[in-house]
Short mmCIF file of C-alpha atoms in Angstrom, two decimals:
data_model
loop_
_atom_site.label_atom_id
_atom_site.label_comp_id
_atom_site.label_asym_id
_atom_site.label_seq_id
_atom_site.Cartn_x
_atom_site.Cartn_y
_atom_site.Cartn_z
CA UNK A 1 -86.81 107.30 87.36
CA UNK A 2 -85.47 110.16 85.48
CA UNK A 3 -83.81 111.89 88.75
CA UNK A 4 -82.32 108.30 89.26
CA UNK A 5 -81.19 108.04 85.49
CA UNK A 6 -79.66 111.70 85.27
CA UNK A 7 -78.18 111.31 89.05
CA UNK A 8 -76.14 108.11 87.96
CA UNK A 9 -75.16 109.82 84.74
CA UNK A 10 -73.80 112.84 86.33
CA UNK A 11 -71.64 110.93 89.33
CA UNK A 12 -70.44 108.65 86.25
CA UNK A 13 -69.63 111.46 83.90
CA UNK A 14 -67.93 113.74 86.99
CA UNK A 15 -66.11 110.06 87.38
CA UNK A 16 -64.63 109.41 84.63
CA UNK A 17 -64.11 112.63 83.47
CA UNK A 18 -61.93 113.36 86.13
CA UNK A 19 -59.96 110.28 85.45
CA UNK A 20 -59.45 110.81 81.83
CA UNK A 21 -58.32 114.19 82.85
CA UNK A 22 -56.07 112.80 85.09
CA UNK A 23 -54.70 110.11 82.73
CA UNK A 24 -54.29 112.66 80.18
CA UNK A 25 -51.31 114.95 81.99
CA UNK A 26 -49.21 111.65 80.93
CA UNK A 27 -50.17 111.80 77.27
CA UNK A 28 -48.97 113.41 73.89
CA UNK A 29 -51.26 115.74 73.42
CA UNK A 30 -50.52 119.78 73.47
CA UNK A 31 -47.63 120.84 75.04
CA UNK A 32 -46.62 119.94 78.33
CA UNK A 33 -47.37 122.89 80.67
CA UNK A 34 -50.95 123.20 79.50
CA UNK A 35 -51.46 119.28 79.45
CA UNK A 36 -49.97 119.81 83.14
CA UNK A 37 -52.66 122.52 84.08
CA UNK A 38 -55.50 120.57 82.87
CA UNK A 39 -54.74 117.54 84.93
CA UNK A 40 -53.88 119.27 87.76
CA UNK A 41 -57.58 121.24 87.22
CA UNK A 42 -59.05 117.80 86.17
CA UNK A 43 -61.47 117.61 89.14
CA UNK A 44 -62.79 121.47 89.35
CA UNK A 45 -63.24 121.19 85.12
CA UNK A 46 -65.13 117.93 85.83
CA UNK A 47 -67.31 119.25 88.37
CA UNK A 48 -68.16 122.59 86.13
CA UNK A 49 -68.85 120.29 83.19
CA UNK A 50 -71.11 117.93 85.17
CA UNK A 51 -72.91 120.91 87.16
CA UNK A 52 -72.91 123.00 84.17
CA UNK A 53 -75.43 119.82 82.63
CA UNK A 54 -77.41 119.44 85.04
CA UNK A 55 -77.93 123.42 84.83
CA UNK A 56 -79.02 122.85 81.19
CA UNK A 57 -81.36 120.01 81.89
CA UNK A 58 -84.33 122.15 83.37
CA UNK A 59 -87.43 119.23 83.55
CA UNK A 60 -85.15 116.83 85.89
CA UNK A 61 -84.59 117.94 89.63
CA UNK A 62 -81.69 116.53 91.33
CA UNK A 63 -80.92 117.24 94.27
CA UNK A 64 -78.26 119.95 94.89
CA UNK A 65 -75.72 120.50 97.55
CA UNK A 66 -77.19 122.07 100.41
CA UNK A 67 -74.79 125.08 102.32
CA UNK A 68 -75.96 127.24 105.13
CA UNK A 69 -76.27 131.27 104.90
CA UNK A 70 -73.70 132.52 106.71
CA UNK A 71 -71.43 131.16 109.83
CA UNK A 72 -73.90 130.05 112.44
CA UNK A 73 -74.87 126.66 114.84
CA UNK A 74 -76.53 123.76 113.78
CA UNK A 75 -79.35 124.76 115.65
CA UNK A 76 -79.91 127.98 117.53
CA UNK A 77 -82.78 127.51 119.74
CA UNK A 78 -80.77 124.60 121.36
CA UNK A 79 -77.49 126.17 121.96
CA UNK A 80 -74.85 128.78 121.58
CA UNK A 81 -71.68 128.92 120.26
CA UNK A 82 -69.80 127.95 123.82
CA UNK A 83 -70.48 124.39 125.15
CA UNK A 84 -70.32 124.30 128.94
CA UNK A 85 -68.09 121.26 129.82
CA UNK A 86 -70.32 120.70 133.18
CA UNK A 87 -73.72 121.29 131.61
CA UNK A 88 -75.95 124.29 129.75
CA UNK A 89 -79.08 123.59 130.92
CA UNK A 90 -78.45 121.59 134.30
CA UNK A 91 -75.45 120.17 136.22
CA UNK A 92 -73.24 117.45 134.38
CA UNK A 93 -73.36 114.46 136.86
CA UNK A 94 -70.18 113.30 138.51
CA UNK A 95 -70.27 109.97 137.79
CA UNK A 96 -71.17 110.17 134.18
CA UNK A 97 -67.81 112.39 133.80
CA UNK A 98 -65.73 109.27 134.88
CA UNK A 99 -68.10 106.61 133.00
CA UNK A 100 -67.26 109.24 129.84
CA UNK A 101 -64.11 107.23 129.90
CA UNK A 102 -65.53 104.19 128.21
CA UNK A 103 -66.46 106.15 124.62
CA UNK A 104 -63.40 107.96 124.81
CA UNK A 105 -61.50 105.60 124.82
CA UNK A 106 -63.34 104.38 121.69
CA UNK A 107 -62.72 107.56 119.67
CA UNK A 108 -59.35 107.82 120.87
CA UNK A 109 -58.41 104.46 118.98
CA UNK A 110 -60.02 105.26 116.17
CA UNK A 111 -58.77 108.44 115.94
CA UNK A 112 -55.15 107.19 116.71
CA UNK A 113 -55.38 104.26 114.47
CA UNK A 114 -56.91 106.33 111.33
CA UNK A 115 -53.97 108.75 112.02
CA UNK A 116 -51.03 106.38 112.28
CA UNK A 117 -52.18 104.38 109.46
CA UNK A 118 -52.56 107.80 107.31
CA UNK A 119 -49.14 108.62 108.42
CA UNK A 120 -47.89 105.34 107.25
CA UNK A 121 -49.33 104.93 103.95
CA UNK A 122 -48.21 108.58 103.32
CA UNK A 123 -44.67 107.93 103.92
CA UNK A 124 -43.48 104.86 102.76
CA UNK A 125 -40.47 104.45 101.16
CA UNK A 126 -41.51 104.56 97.43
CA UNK A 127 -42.76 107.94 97.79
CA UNK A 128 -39.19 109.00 98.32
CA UNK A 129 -40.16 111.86 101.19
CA UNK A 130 -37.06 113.96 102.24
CA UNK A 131 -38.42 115.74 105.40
CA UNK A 132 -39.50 113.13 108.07
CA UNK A 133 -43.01 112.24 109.44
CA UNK A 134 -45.10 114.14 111.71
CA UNK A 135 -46.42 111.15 113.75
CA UNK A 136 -45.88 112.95 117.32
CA UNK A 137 -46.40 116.40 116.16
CA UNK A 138 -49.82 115.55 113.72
CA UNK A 139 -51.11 113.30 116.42
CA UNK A 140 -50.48 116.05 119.48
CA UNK A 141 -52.61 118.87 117.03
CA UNK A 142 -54.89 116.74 116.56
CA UNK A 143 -56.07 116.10 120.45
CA UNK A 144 -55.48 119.57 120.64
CA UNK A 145 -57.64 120.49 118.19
CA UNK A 146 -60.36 118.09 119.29
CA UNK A 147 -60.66 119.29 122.65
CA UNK A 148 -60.81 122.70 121.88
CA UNK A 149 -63.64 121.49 119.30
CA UNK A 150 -65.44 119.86 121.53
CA UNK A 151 -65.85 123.41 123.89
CA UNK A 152 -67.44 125.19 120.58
CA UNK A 153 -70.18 121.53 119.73
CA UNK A 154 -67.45 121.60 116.39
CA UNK A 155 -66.75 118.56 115.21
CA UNK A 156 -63.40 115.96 116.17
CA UNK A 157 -60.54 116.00 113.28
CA UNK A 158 -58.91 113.42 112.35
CA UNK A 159 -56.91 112.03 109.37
CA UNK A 160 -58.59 111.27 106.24
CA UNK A 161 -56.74 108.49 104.07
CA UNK A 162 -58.30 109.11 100.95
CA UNK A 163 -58.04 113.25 100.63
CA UNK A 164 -54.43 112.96 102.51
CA UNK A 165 -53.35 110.32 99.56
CA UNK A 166 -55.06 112.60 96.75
CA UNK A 167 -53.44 115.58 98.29
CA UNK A 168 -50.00 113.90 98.22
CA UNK A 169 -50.37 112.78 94.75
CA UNK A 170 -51.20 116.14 93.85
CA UNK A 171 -47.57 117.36 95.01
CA UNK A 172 -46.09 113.92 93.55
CA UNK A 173 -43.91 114.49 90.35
CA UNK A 174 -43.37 111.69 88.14
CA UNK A 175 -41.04 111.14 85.19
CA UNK A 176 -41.67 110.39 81.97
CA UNK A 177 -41.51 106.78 80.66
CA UNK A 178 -38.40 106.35 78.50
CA UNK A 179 -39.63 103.50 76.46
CA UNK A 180 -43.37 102.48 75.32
CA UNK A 181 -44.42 100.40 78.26
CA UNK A 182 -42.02 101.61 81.10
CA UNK A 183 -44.21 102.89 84.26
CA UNK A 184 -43.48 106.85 85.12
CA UNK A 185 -41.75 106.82 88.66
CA UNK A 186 -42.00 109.31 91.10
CA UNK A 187 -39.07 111.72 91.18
CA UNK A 188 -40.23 113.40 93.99
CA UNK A 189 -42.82 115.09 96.27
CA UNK A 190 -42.92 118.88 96.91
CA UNK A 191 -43.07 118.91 100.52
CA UNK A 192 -44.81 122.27 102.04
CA UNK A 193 -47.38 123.19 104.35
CA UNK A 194 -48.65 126.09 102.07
CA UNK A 195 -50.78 123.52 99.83
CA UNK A 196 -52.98 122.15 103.08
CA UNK A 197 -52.92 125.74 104.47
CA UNK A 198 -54.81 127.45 101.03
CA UNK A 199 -57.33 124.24 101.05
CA UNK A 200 -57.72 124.95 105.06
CA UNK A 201 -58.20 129.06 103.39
CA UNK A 202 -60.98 127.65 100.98
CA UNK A 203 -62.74 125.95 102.68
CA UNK A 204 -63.72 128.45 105.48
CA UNK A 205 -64.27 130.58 102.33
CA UNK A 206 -66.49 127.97 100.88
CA UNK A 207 -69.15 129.64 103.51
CA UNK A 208 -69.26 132.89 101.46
CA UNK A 209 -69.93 131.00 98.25
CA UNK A 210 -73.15 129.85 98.59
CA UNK A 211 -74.81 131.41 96.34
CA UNK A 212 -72.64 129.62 93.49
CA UNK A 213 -72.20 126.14 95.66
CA UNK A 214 -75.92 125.46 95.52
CA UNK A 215 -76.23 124.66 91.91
CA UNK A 216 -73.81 121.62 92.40
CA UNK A 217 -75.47 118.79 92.43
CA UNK A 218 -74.79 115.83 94.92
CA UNK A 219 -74.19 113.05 92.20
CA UNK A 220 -71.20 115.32 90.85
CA UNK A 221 -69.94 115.00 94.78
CA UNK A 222 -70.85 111.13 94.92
CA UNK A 223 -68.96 110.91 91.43
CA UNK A 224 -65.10 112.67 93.21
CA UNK A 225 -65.86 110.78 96.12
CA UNK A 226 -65.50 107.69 93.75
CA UNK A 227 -62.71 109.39 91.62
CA UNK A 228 -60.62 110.04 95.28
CA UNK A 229 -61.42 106.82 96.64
CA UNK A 230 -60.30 104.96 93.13
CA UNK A 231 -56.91 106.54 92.50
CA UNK A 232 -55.77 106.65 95.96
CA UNK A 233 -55.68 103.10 95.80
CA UNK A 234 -52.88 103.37 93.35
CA UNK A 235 -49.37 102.53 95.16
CA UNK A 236 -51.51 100.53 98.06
CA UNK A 237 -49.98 96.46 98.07
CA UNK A 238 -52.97 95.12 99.21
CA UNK A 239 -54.75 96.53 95.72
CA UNK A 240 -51.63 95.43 93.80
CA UNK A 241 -52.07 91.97 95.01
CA UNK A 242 -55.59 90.99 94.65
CA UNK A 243 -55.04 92.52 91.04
CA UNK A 244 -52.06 89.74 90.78
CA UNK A 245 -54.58 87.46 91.64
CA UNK A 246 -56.13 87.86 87.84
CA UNK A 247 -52.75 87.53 86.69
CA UNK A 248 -50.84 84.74 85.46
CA UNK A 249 -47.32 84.40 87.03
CA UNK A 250 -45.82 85.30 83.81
CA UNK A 251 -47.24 89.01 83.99
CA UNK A 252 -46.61 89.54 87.29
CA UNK A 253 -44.06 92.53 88.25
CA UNK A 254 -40.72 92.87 89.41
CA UNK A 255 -41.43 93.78 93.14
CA UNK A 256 -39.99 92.26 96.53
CA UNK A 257 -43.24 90.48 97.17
CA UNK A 258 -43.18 88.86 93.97
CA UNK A 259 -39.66 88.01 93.79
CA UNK A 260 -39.23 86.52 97.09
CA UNK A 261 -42.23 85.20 98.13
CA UNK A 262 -43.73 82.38 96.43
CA UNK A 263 -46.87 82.68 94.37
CA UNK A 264 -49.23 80.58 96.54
CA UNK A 265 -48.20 82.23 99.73
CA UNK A 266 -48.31 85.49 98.67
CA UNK A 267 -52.19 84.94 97.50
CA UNK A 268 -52.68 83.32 100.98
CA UNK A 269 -51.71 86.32 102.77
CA UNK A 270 -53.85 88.33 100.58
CA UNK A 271 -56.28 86.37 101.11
CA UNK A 272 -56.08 87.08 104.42
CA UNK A 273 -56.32 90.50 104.45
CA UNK A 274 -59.46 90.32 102.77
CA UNK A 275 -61.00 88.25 104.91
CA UNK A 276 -59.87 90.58 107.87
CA UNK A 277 -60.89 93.63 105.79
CA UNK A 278 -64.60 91.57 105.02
CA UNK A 279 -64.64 91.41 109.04
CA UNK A 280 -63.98 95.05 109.75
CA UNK A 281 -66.37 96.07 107.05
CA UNK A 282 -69.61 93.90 108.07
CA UNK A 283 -68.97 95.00 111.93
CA UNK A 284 -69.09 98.50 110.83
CA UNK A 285 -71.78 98.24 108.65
CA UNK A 286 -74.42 96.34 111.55
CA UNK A 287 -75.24 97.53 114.99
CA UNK A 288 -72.09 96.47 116.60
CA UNK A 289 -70.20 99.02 114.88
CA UNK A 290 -69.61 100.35 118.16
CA UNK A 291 -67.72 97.67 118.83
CA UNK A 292 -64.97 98.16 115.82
CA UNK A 293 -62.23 99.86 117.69
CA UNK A 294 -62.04 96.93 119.83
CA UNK A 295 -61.98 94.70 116.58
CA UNK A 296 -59.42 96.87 115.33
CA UNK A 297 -57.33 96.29 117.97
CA UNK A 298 -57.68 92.46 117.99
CA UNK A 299 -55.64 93.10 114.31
CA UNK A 300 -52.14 93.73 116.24
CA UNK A 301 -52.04 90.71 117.90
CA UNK A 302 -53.56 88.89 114.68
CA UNK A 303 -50.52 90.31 112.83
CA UNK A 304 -47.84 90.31 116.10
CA UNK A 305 -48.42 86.52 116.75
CA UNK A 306 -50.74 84.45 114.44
CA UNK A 307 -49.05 85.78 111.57
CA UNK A 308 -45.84 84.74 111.84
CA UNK A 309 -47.00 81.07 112.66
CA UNK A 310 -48.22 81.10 109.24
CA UNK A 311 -45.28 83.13 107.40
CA UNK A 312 -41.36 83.78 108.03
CA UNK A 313 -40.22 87.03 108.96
CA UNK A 314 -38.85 87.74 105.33
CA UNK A 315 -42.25 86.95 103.76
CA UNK A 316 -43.73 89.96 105.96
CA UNK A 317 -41.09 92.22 105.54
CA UNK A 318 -41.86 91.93 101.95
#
């Protein structure tokens, strides 16, 4: 009970912390480069805090982040560091390279769909993006990179919503409200590759650091898992919308959506995409999850042609 108690505490504390940290760049307090720095720090200050607790708290184990010693496989007596595409240990069967097809083509629309829909969310119009969108280019490194993964028993790649919206928050400036109430809007987003290139840096560093990375406890991972996964759905509609849902009509705000779609119809097609979300979510979450890239595709034609029964063209645009 205590490991559960102190576990929950620490993902909670690491949690908010991080968002108070976050909230507090925007506030009045101390002047504004150092309130700057320790937002932009909020999340490495949150998880020193939270780890640096659990340090202190020596009759409750938790348990801690686990990191291999060194650069090696995950397990040597089975294989090396070169996969042979037709085999290791015996022959690769002919026909099994041509039935292969079937689960490739299953990653490959995942992998294109979690992409594109990064892609998307990343550069839509209110994020005011100068240089254009990768979809080609990120999409061609990322087959690249997956085949040549595949050689080495490393992992696929792919695009990851959540850290690709927290990342392009990070670079997001904002202004500052001019009047008590006014929302800050974003001014503009420092576009470089030198950002993702140092976190690419760290992390292949990360395997030196063992010695300090084992002390971290999971919870404090659980708890910016939750803190990445809760502000990166700041800026998504869908979010916006089921929020307007609590809302009377009086307090609802000046967007497109609001403006020219009417209330009830604008809750319906929310409504829908929360059903369709509910779907994609219990077929991932039972034994026919292998069966959700095929479900995922059945949401362009649900959107292409049943949609547009239901609502005009100007209503989706919105």
């Amino acid at each position: 009970p205590n490991t559960a108690l102190l576990s929950l505490v620490l993902m909670a504390g690491t949690f908010f912390l991080a968002l108070f940290l976050r909230k507090f760049k925007n506030s009045a307090f101390l002047p504004g480069k150092v309130r700057r720095l320790i937002g932009d720090f909020g999340v490495p200050i949150s998880i020193f805090v939270m780890a640096l607790v659990d340090f202190f708290i020596k009759d409750t184990y938790t348990q801690k982040l686990k990191v291999p010693k060194g650069l090696e496989v995950t397990n040597a007596a089975a294989r090396g560091w070169f996969i042979h595409p037709l085999g290791n240990h015996k022959i690769f069967p002919i026909w099994m390279m041509f039935a292969s097809v079937v689960p490739a083509l299953l990653v490959f629309i995942l992998i294109f769909l979690e992409t594109q829909i990064t892609t998307l969310i990343v550069s839509k119009p209110e994020r005011k993006l100068v240089k254009g969108s990768g979809f080609h280019l990120d999409l061609l490194l990322i087959v690249g990179m997956g085949g040549v993964a595949a050689l080495f028993g490393m992992p696929w790649l792919s695009a990851t919503t959540v850290r690709t919206i927290t990342h392009a928050n990070a670079l997001t400036v904002m202004s500052k409200a001019s009047a008590p109430g006014d929302k800050a809007q974003i001014l503009e987003v420092k576009e470089q590759r030198i950002s993702g290139f140092l976190v690419a840096v760290l992390i292949g560093i990360s395997i030196l650091m063992e010695p300090i990375l084992k002390y971290i406890p999971l919870a404090v991972l659980f708890g910016i898992f939750l803190y990445m996964g809760v502000t990166s759905l700041f800026g998504i509609q869908l979010f916006d919308r089921i929020l307007l849902m609590l809302m009377p009509p009086k307090y609802h705000p000046d967007e497109p959506y609001v403006k020219m779609v009417k209330t009830w119809r604008m809750h319906l097609f929310t409504f829908t995409q929360i059903v369709t979300l509910a779907v994609l979510w219990v077929v991932k979450s039972t034994p026919a999850s292998l069966a959700l890239p095929f479900v995922l595709i059945l949401t362009v034609p649900l959107r292409r042609f049943l949609l547009p029964r239901i609502f005009q063209d100007i209503e989706l645009q919105c």
